[in-house]
Amino acid sequence: MFSLDWIYYAISWILLTWHSAWDAIGVPIEAVIGTNWSWILAIVFLVVTVRVILFPVFVKQIKSQRAMQALQPKVKELQEKHKGDRETLQKEMMELYRKEKANPLMGCLPMFLQIPVFLGLFHTLKRLTPENTQKTLYGWTVQQFESASNAKLFSAPISGRFGSTTEQLAGLGANTGTVKIVAGILVCIMIATTYLTSRQMILKTGWAEDPQQRMVQRLMLYGIPVSLLVSGSIFPIGVIIYWVTNNLFTLGQQQWVLRKFPPLVPPKGAAKTNGQPVAKTGGLLGRKTAQPVAKAPAAAPKVAGPKPGAKPVNPKKSRPAKRQG
C-alpha cells in the first residue's frame, strides 16, 4: 500500500521550521488575545511556502487558459461541423488541443498539486490531541507536540472542529460554544473566499465554449463552495486557517496576473445595455460596467444639385386649360 508518510514529514518540517523562525524572532509562544500567534503564523507561512513553490505551475495555468481562449473560435467551428456526432467531435477537439499544445485540464493542476499538502496538514493537525502517545512521529519533539496541541485561535484549539463532541473538546480544554463560533465564522469565510477566487477568474476570462471546460468552471464556481458546507464541519480549525489563507493568496495572485497579462479574448456573453454588449470591468464582484458608446445620429441624405446647363424640371404637371363654352 502506498504510504503518505513522506508528505507528513515534509509538512511537519515546514511547519516546525516556520514555528522555530517566529520563536527566534520573538513572537511569544504563550497565548496573546487567546491566540498562540507563533503557530498561527507557521500555518500562514506554510501556505506562502507552498504557493511560492507552485508559482511556475500557476504561470503555466494562465498560459494554458490563454491558449484555450484563442482556440474558442475553432472549437465553435468544430461543434457546428460535428453537431450530433459527439465521438467525432471529441476526437477532433483532442487533436486540436494536441496540435496547439493546449491542455483543458491545466486550469485545475495547481489545485490538484495542493491536495497532498492539504491532506498532510489535515492528518498532522488531527493527531494533535493530548491523549496521543505517539508524540515524536514525523520529526516532532515532545515539547513541540505539546505546544502545538495546546495552541489556540481566540481560545479555540487549532485541532478542534465545528463537529467535535463535547468530550473531545473537554480533552483539549476548550469551551464548546467558543469552538463552534470560531469554526463557524472561519467556515463561512472559507466558503466565501473559495467562491470569489473562481468568480474572479471567470469574470476576467469569460465562460468557455468547450462543454468540458464549462463544466469544470461550474464545478469550481458552485460545486466546491456548496460541498464545504458539509466538509467544513470536519476540518480542524488549523486546516481552515490554511484554506482561507490560501484563498486570499490566490485572490491577490490572480489579480496581479490578470492585470499584467489581460485576457486575449473579451468575455463571452457580456452584459448588455440597450442592446449593446458591455464588458464587466469593475472589481471582484463585477458590479460596474463600461457604458456603451452612444451611436451618432444619422446624417441627413445629401441631395444632388442640378448639373450646369440642365433644364429645370417641374415635378408638377400643368393642368390643361378649361375650354370656354
mmCIF file of C-alpha atoms in Angstrom:
data_model
loop_
_atom_site.group_PDB
_atom_site.id
_atom_site.type_symbol
_atom_site.label_atom_id
_atom_site.label_comp_id
_atom_site.label_asym_id
_atom_site.label_seq_id
_atom_site.Cartn_x
_atom_site.Cartn_y
_atom_site.Cartn_z
ATOM 1 C CA MET A 1 0.000 0.000 0.000
ATOM 2 C CA PHE A 2 1.233 3.468 -0.934
ATOM 3 C CA SER A 3 2.481 5.369 2.111
ATOM 4 C CA LEU A 4 1.897 9.091 2.620
ATOM 5 C CA ASP A 5 4.486 9.377 5.383
ATOM 6 C CA TRP A 6 6.780 11.453 3.159
ATOM 7 C CA ILE A 7 4.034 14.075 2.882
ATOM 8 C CA TYR A 8 3.538 14.132 6.664
ATOM 9 C CA TYR A 9 7.286 14.530 7.207
ATOM 10 C CA ALA A 10 7.505 17.338 4.626
ATOM 11 C CA ILE A 11 4.528 19.268 6.012
ATOM 12 C CA SER A 12 5.758 18.815 9.594
ATOM 13 C CA TRP A 13 9.241 20.033 8.650
ATOM 14 C CA ILE A 14 7.919 23.225 7.006
ATOM 15 C CA LEU A 15 5.504 23.863 9.873
ATOM 16 C CA LEU A 16 8.115 23.324 12.574
ATOM 17 C CA THR A 17 10.719 25.387 10.696
ATOM 18 C CA TRP A 18 8.423 28.393 10.496
ATOM 19 C CA HIS A 19 7.401 27.976 14.139
ATOM 20 C CA SER A 20 11.057 27.970 15.156
ATOM 21 C CA ALA A 21 11.668 31.050 12.988
ATOM 22 C CA TRP A 22 8.864 33.030 14.633
ATOM 23 C CA ASP A 23 10.057 31.880 18.046
ATOM 24 C CA ALA A 24 13.579 33.097 17.218
ATOM 25 C CA ILE A 25 12.227 36.460 16.018
ATOM 26 C CA GLY A 26 10.466 36.918 19.349
ATOM 27 C CA VAL A 27 6.840 36.055 18.660
ATOM 28 C CA PRO A 28 5.569 34.874 22.063
ATOM 29 C CA ILE A 29 4.769 31.187 22.448
ATOM 30 C CA GLU A 30 2.191 31.960 25.129
ATOM 31 C CA ALA A 31 -1.327 32.922 24.099
ATOM 32 C CA VAL A 32 -1.965 36.616 23.379
ATOM 33 C CA ILE A 33 -5.671 37.563 22.976
ATOM 34 C CA GLY A 34 -6.359 33.863 23.378
ATOM 35 C CA THR A 35 -4.153 33.082 20.356
ATOM 36 C CA ASN A 36 -0.786 31.346 20.020
ATOM 37 C CA TRP A 37 0.456 33.517 17.157
ATOM 38 C CA SER A 38 3.658 31.569 16.534
ATOM 39 C CA TRP A 39 1.639 28.510 15.459
ATOM 40 C CA ILE A 40 -0.958 30.528 13.531
ATOM 41 C CA LEU A 41 1.806 32.318 11.613
ATOM 42 C CA ALA A 42 3.523 28.966 10.992
ATOM 43 C CA ILE A 43 0.357 27.738 9.227
ATOM 44 C CA VAL A 44 0.023 31.006 7.265
ATOM 45 C CA PHE A 45 3.603 30.842 6.033
ATOM 46 C CA LEU A 46 3.228 27.173 5.195
ATOM 47 C CA VAL A 47 0.778 28.492 2.579
ATOM 48 C CA VAL A 48 3.278 31.104 1.404
ATOM 49 C CA THR A 49 5.995 28.447 1.047
ATOM 50 C CA VAL A 50 3.784 26.114 -0.984
ATOM 51 C CA ARG A 51 2.481 28.897 -3.228
ATOM 52 C CA VAL A 52 5.958 30.188 -3.991
ATOM 53 C CA ILE A 53 6.996 26.649 -4.989
ATOM 54 C CA LEU A 54 3.882 26.299 -7.191
ATOM 55 C CA PHE A 55 4.136 29.747 -8.813
ATOM 56 C CA PRO A 56 5.700 28.398 -12.065
ATOM 57 C CA VAL A 57 2.787 25.962 -12.328
ATOM 58 C CA PHE A 58 0.357 28.852 -11.860
ATOM 59 C CA VAL A 59 2.024 30.739 -14.729
ATOM 60 C CA LYS A 60 1.614 27.658 -16.949
ATOM 61 C CA GLN A 61 -2.032 27.542 -15.922
ATOM 62 C CA ILE A 62 -2.562 31.133 -17.105
ATOM 63 C CA LYS A 63 -0.774 30.444 -20.404
ATOM 64 C CA SER A 64 -2.908 27.361 -20.965
ATOM 65 C CA GLN A 65 -6.077 29.350 -20.292
ATOM 66 C CA ARG A 66 -4.954 31.993 -22.794
ATOM 67 C CA ALA A 67 -4.339 29.255 -25.367
ATOM 68 C CA MET A 68 -7.798 27.819 -24.713
ATOM 69 C CA GLN A 69 -9.338 31.256 -25.199
ATOM 70 C CA ALA A 70 -7.549 31.729 -28.504
ATOM 71 C CA LEU A 71 -8.920 28.365 -29.694
ATOM 72 C CA GLN A 72 -12.569 29.152 -28.895
ATOM 73 C CA PRO A 73 -13.475 30.172 -32.494
ATOM 74 C CA LYS A 74 -12.030 26.905 -33.840
ATOM 75 C CA VAL A 75 -13.786 24.920 -31.110
ATOM 76 C CA LYS A 76 -17.077 26.552 -32.072
ATOM 77 C CA GLU A 77 -16.498 25.663 -35.727
ATOM 78 C CA LEU A 78 -15.915 22.025 -34.790
ATOM 79 C CA GLN A 79 -19.081 21.997 -32.691
ATOM 80 C CA GLU A 80 -21.109 23.292 -35.632
ATOM 81 C CA LYS A 81 -19.429 20.926 -38.079
ATOM 82 C CA HIS A 82 -19.898 17.763 -35.972
ATOM 83 C CA LYS A 83 -23.209 18.613 -34.357
ATOM 84 C CA GLY A 84 -24.846 15.369 -33.262
ATOM 85 C CA ASP A 85 -21.640 13.329 -33.655
ATOM 86 C CA ARG A 86 -20.168 13.515 -30.158
ATOM 87 C CA GLU A 87 -17.473 10.893 -30.718
ATOM 88 C CA THR A 88 -16.036 12.621 -33.781
ATOM 89 C CA LEU A 89 -16.272 15.999 -32.077
ATOM 90 C CA GLN A 90 -14.264 14.792 -29.085
ATOM 91 C CA LYS A 91 -11.651 13.231 -31.357
ATOM 92 C CA GLU A 92 -11.296 16.421 -33.419
ATOM 93 C CA MET A 93 -11.085 18.608 -30.328
ATOM 94 C CA MET A 94 -8.395 16.437 -28.746
ATOM 95 C CA GLU A 95 -6.429 16.633 -31.989
ATOM 96 C CA LEU A 96 -6.816 20.424 -31.987
ATOM 97 C CA TYR A 97 -5.592 20.656 -28.392
ATOM 98 C CA ARG A 98 -2.639 18.417 -29.183
ATOM 99 C CA LYS A 99 -1.706 20.418 -32.276
ATOM 100 C CA GLU A 100 -1.934 23.774 -30.498
ATOM 101 C CA LYS A 101 -0.336 22.436 -27.281
ATOM 102 C CA ALA A 102 -3.308 23.410 -25.126
ATOM 103 C CA ASN A 103 -4.426 21.369 -22.124
ATOM 104 C CA PRO A 104 -8.033 21.818 -20.874
ATOM 105 C CA LEU A 105 -7.132 20.274 -17.510
ATOM 106 C CA MET A 106 -4.200 22.604 -16.835
ATOM 107 C CA GLY A 107 -6.560 25.039 -15.107
ATOM 108 C CA CYS A 108 -7.047 22.554 -12.252
ATOM 109 C CA LEU A 109 -3.401 21.475 -11.927
ATOM 110 C CA PRO A 110 -2.377 23.909 -9.123
ATOM 111 C CA MET A 111 -5.364 22.793 -7.065
ATOM 112 C CA PHE A 112 -4.548 19.111 -7.602
ATOM 113 C CA LEU A 113 -0.923 19.667 -6.574
ATOM 114 C CA GLN A 114 -2.069 21.294 -3.328
ATOM 115 C CA ILE A 115 -4.229 18.331 -2.348
ATOM 116 C CA PRO A 116 -1.268 16.372 -0.839
ATOM 117 C CA VAL A 117 -0.357 19.438 1.232
ATOM 118 C CA PHE A 118 -3.938 19.740 2.452
ATOM 119 C CA LEU A 119 -4.096 16.029 3.335
ATOM 120 C CA GLY A 120 -0.749 16.204 5.117
ATOM 121 C CA LEU A 121 -1.780 19.201 7.196
ATOM 122 C CA PHE A 122 -5.168 17.622 7.947
ATOM 123 C CA HIS A 123 -3.512 14.435 9.223
ATOM 124 C CA THR A 124 -0.868 16.349 11.197
ATOM 125 C CA LEU A 125 -3.355 18.595 12.998
ATOM 126 C CA LYS A 126 -5.814 15.767 13.573
ATOM 127 C CA ARG A 127 -3.290 13.897 15.689
ATOM 128 C CA LEU A 128 -2.542 16.922 17.910
ATOM 129 C CA THR A 129 -4.512 15.702 20.889
ATOM 130 C CA PRO A 130 -3.207 15.439 24.476
ATOM 131 C CA GLU A 131 -4.105 11.750 24.700
ATOM 132 C CA ASN A 132 -1.984 10.841 21.670
ATOM 133 C CA THR A 133 1.045 8.865 22.891
ATOM 134 C CA GLN A 134 2.918 8.947 19.554
ATOM 135 C CA LYS A 135 4.218 12.464 20.012
ATOM 136 C CA THR A 136 7.545 12.116 18.201
ATOM 137 C CA LEU A 137 6.205 10.971 14.823
ATOM 138 C CA TYR A 138 7.221 12.870 11.629
ATOM 139 C CA GLY A 139 10.156 14.658 13.268
ATOM 140 C CA TRP A 140 8.293 16.306 16.163
ATOM 141 C CA THR A 141 9.740 16.602 19.644
ATOM 142 C CA VAL A 142 7.587 16.059 22.732
ATOM 143 C CA GLN A 143 7.845 19.769 23.590
ATOM 144 C CA GLN A 144 6.772 20.846 20.092
ATOM 145 C CA PHE A 145 3.883 18.381 20.100
ATOM 146 C CA GLU A 146 2.569 19.588 23.459
ATOM 147 C CA SER A 147 2.934 23.217 22.434
ATOM 148 C CA ALA A 148 1.006 22.668 19.177
ATOM 149 C CA SER A 149 -1.691 20.532 20.806
ATOM 150 C CA ASN A 150 -2.413 23.416 23.199
ATOM 151 C CA ALA A 151 -2.231 26.138 20.509
ATOM 152 C CA LYS A 152 -5.430 28.199 20.128
ATOM 153 C CA LEU A 153 -7.045 30.819 17.929
ATOM 154 C CA PHE A 154 -9.196 33.126 20.070
ATOM 155 C CA SER A 155 -9.398 30.397 22.736
ATOM 156 C CA ALA A 156 -10.388 27.692 20.203
ATOM 157 C CA PRO A 157 -7.758 24.921 19.755
ATOM 158 C CA ILE A 158 -6.430 24.650 16.184
ATOM 159 C CA SER A 159 -7.060 20.891 16.256
ATOM 160 C CA GLY A 160 -10.718 21.427 17.251
ATOM 161 C CA ARG A 161 -13.577 21.165 14.728
ATOM 162 C CA PHE A 162 -17.094 22.531 14.435
ATOM 163 C CA GLY A 163 -18.358 18.956 14.621
ATOM 164 C CA SER A 164 -16.234 17.966 17.637
ATOM 165 C CA THR A 165 -18.114 16.423 20.532
ATOM 166 C CA THR A 166 -18.188 17.953 23.995
ATOM 167 C CA GLU A 167 -15.952 15.130 25.286
ATOM 168 C CA GLN A 168 -13.356 15.736 22.562
ATOM 169 C CA LEU A 169 -13.242 19.462 23.257
ATOM 170 C CA ALA A 170 -13.075 18.834 27.007
ATOM 171 C CA GLY A 171 -9.908 16.798 26.388
ATOM 172 C CA LEU A 172 -8.467 19.863 24.613
ATOM 173 C CA GLY A 173 -9.528 22.136 27.472
ATOM 174 C CA ALA A 174 -11.855 24.106 25.189
ATOM 175 C CA ASN A 175 -15.346 25.523 25.506
ATOM 176 C CA THR A 176 -17.843 24.005 23.043
ATOM 177 C CA GLY A 177 -19.582 27.293 22.278
ATOM 178 C CA THR A 178 -16.322 29.141 21.630
ATOM 179 C CA VAL A 179 -15.070 26.452 19.239
ATOM 180 C CA LYS A 180 -18.326 26.397 17.287
ATOM 181 C CA ILE A 181 -18.388 30.196 16.939
ATOM 182 C CA VAL A 182 -14.764 30.455 15.791
ATOM 183 C CA ALA A 183 -15.008 27.429 13.490
ATOM 184 C CA GLY A 184 -18.387 28.571 12.092
ATOM 185 C CA ILE A 185 -17.071 32.037 11.214
ATOM 186 C CA LEU A 186 -13.984 30.540 9.584
ATOM 187 C CA VAL A 187 -16.090 28.083 7.554
ATOM 188 C CA CYS A 188 -18.232 30.974 6.254
ATOM 189 C CA ILE A 189 -15.092 32.900 5.283
ATOM 190 C CA MET A 190 -13.679 29.767 3.642
ATOM 191 C CA ILE A 191 -16.824 29.276 1.526
ATOM 192 C CA ALA A 192 -16.988 32.959 0.524
ATOM 193 C CA THR A 193 -13.322 33.206 -0.477
ATOM 194 C CA THR A 194 -13.479 29.887 -2.360
ATOM 195 C CA TYR A 195 -16.406 31.230 -4.404
ATOM 196 C CA LEU A 196 -14.688 34.579 -5.023
ATOM 197 C CA THR A 197 -11.461 33.013 -6.313
ATOM 198 C CA SER A 198 -13.397 31.146 -9.025
ATOM 199 C CA ARG A 199 -15.655 34.102 -9.811
ATOM 200 C CA GLN A 200 -12.681 36.424 -10.169
ATOM 201 C CA MET A 201 -11.157 34.290 -12.902
ATOM 202 C CA ILE A 202 -14.424 33.720 -14.776
ATOM 203 C CA LEU A 203 -15.294 37.441 -14.738
ATOM 204 C CA LYS A 204 -11.975 38.234 -16.378
ATOM 205 C CA THR A 205 -11.768 35.358 -18.877
ATOM 206 C CA GLY A 206 -15.415 34.570 -19.611
ATOM 207 C CA TRP A 207 -17.260 31.260 -19.819
ATOM 208 C CA ALA A 208 -15.609 28.629 -22.002
ATOM 209 C CA GLU A 209 -17.252 27.431 -25.219
ATOM 210 C CA ASP A 210 -15.957 23.897 -24.697
ATOM 211 C CA PRO A 211 -18.590 21.894 -22.719
ATOM 212 C CA GLN A 212 -15.894 20.155 -20.661
ATOM 213 C CA GLN A 213 -14.254 23.448 -19.743
ATOM 214 C CA ARG A 214 -17.625 24.995 -18.910
ATOM 215 C CA MET A 215 -18.463 22.036 -16.679
ATOM 216 C CA VAL A 216 -15.155 22.457 -14.826
ATOM 217 C CA GLN A 217 -15.880 26.180 -14.397
ATOM 218 C CA ARG A 218 -19.336 25.489 -12.953
ATOM 219 C CA LEU A 219 -17.879 22.885 -10.604
ATOM 220 C CA MET A 220 -15.270 25.344 -9.380
ATOM 221 C CA LEU A 221 -17.763 28.191 -9.014
ATOM 222 C CA TYR A 222 -20.700 26.429 -7.356
ATOM 223 C CA GLY A 223 -19.903 22.793 -6.558
ATOM 224 C CA ILE A 224 -16.864 23.212 -4.329
ATOM 225 C CA PRO A 225 -18.290 26.055 -2.163
ATOM 226 C CA VAL A 226 -21.513 24.078 -1.611
ATOM 227 C CA SER A 227 -19.554 20.962 -0.627
ATOM 228 C CA LEU A 228 -17.687 22.987 2.007
ATOM 229 C CA LEU A 229 -20.935 23.479 3.927
ATOM 230 C CA VAL A 230 -20.673 19.810 4.899
ATOM 231 C CA SER A 231 -16.953 19.081 4.807
ATOM 232 C CA GLY A 232 -16.103 22.303 6.663
ATOM 233 C CA SER A 233 -17.590 20.862 9.852
ATOM 234 C CA ILE A 234 -14.978 18.068 9.941
ATOM 235 C CA PHE A 235 -11.950 20.241 9.155
ATOM 236 C CA PRO A 236 -9.733 21.202 12.111
ATOM 237 C CA ILE A 237 -9.552 24.954 12.680
ATOM 238 C CA GLY A 238 -5.886 24.905 11.644
ATOM 239 C CA VAL A 239 -6.824 23.415 8.254
ATOM 240 C CA ILE A 240 -9.496 26.087 7.740
ATOM 241 C CA ILE A 241 -6.876 28.754 8.526
ATOM 242 C CA TYR A 242 -4.702 27.181 5.827
ATOM 243 C CA TRP A 243 -7.604 27.135 3.333
ATOM 244 C CA VAL A 244 -8.643 30.763 3.973
ATOM 245 C CA THR A 245 -5.041 31.976 3.737
ATOM 246 C CA ASN A 246 -4.588 30.027 0.509
ATOM 247 C CA ASN A 247 -7.734 31.617 -0.966
ATOM 248 C CA LEU A 248 -6.611 35.126 -0.019
ATOM 249 C CA PHE A 249 -3.205 34.456 -1.567
ATOM 250 C CA THR A 250 -4.931 33.198 -4.722
ATOM 251 C CA LEU A 251 -7.126 36.305 -4.954
ATOM 252 C CA GLY A 252 -4.092 38.584 -4.793
ATOM 253 C CA GLN A 253 -2.017 36.470 -7.161
ATOM 254 C CA GLN A 254 -4.791 36.199 -9.749
ATOM 255 C CA GLN A 255 -5.456 39.946 -9.586
ATOM 256 C CA TRP A 256 -1.779 40.660 -10.265
ATOM 257 C CA VAL A 257 -1.519 38.160 -13.121
ATOM 258 C CA LEU A 258 -4.781 39.257 -14.760
ATOM 259 C CA ARG A 259 -3.676 42.890 -14.671
ATOM 260 C CA LYS A 260 -0.237 42.055 -16.048
ATOM 261 C CA PHE A 261 -1.493 39.564 -18.654
ATOM 262 C CA PRO A 262 -5.068 40.598 -19.568
ATOM 263 C CA PRO A 263 -7.295 38.074 -21.360
ATOM 264 C CA LEU A 264 -6.705 37.758 -25.099
ATOM 265 C CA VAL A 265 -10.386 37.271 -25.878
ATOM 266 C CA PRO A 266 -13.179 39.504 -24.496
ATOM 267 C CA PRO A 267 -15.622 37.714 -22.193
ATOM 268 C CA LYS A 268 -18.352 35.803 -23.985
ATOM 269 C CA GLY A 269 -21.918 36.787 -23.200
ATOM 270 C CA ALA A 270 -21.048 40.115 -21.617
ATOM 271 C CA ALA A 271 -23.820 42.165 -20.095
ATOM 272 C CA LYS A 272 -25.904 44.261 -22.490
ATOM 273 C CA THR A 273 -27.291 47.753 -22.156
ATOM 274 C CA ASN A 274 -29.855 48.843 -24.757
ATOM 275 C CA GLY A 275 -28.762 46.000 -26.960
ATOM 276 C CA GLN A 276 -25.078 46.905 -26.770
ATOM 277 C CA PRO A 277 -22.576 44.362 -25.344
ATOM 278 C CA VAL A 278 -20.765 45.570 -22.258
ATOM 279 C CA ALA A 279 -17.660 44.009 -20.695
ATOM 280 C CA LYS A 280 -17.565 43.828 -16.907
ATOM 281 C CA THR A 281 -14.711 45.943 -15.627
ATOM 282 C CA GLY A 282 -15.461 46.738 -12.013
ATOM 283 C CA GLY A 283 -13.623 44.879 -9.290
ATOM 284 C CA LEU A 284 -14.118 41.434 -7.876
ATOM 285 C CA LEU A 285 -17.917 41.405 -7.845
ATOM 286 C CA GLY A 286 -18.182 42.841 -11.339
ATOM 287 C CA ARG A 287 -20.893 45.347 -10.410
ATOM 288 C CA LYS A 288 -19.556 48.193 -12.512
ATOM 289 C CA THR A 289 -19.971 48.057 -16.259
ATOM 290 C CA ALA A 290 -18.470 50.083 -19.012
ATOM 291 C CA GLN A 291 -21.014 52.326 -20.674
ATOM 292 C CA PRO A 292 -21.755 51.547 -24.330
ATOM 293 C CA VAL A 293 -20.669 54.100 -26.879
ATOM 294 C CA ALA A 294 -23.666 56.127 -27.992
ATOM 295 C CA LYS A 295 -24.466 55.935 -31.667
ATOM 296 C CA ALA A 296 -24.060 59.177 -33.604
ATOM 297 C CA PRO A 297 -27.308 60.475 -35.138
ATOM 298 C CA ALA A 298 -27.728 59.505 -38.769
ATOM 299 C CA ALA A 299 -26.730 62.272 -41.152
ATOM 300 C CA ALA A 300 -29.374 63.633 -43.494
ATOM 301 C CA PRO A 301 -29.069 62.253 -47.035
ATOM 302 C CA LYS A 302 -27.352 64.595 -49.435
ATOM 303 C CA VAL A 303 -29.474 65.847 -52.374
ATOM 304 C CA ALA A 304 -27.561 66.216 -55.587
ATOM 305 C CA GLY A 305 -27.885 69.660 -57.198
ATOM 306 C CA PRO A 306 -28.772 70.194 -60.896
ATOM 307 C CA LYS A 307 -25.988 69.831 -63.401
ATOM 308 C CA PRO A 308 -24.765 73.009 -65.127
ATOM 309 C CA GLY A 309 -26.846 73.793 -68.280
ATOM 310 C CA ALA A 310 -29.647 71.373 -67.392
ATOM 311 C CA LYS A 311 -33.243 72.499 -67.891
ATOM 312 C CA PRO A 312 -35.243 72.974 -64.736
ATOM 313 C CA VAL A 313 -37.650 70.164 -64.123
ATOM 314 C CA ASN A 314 -41.089 70.933 -62.717
ATOM 315 C CA PRO A 315 -42.301 67.841 -60.869
ATOM 316 C CA LYS A 316 -45.898 69.071 -61.076
ATOM 317 C CA LYS A 317 -47.545 68.746 -64.450
ATOM 318 C CA SER A 318 -49.610 71.705 -65.521
ATOM 319 C CA ARG A 319 -53.327 71.092 -65.837
ATOM 320 C CA PRO A 320 -54.916 71.673 -69.287
ATOM 321 C CA ALA A 321 -56.808 74.957 -69.610
ATOM 322 C CA LYS A 322 -60.606 74.688 -69.478
ATOM 323 C CA ARG A 323 -62.440 75.436 -72.678
ATOM 324 C CA GLN A 324 -64.857 78.255 -72.565
ATOM 325 C CA GLY A 325 -68.176 77.301 -73.848
#
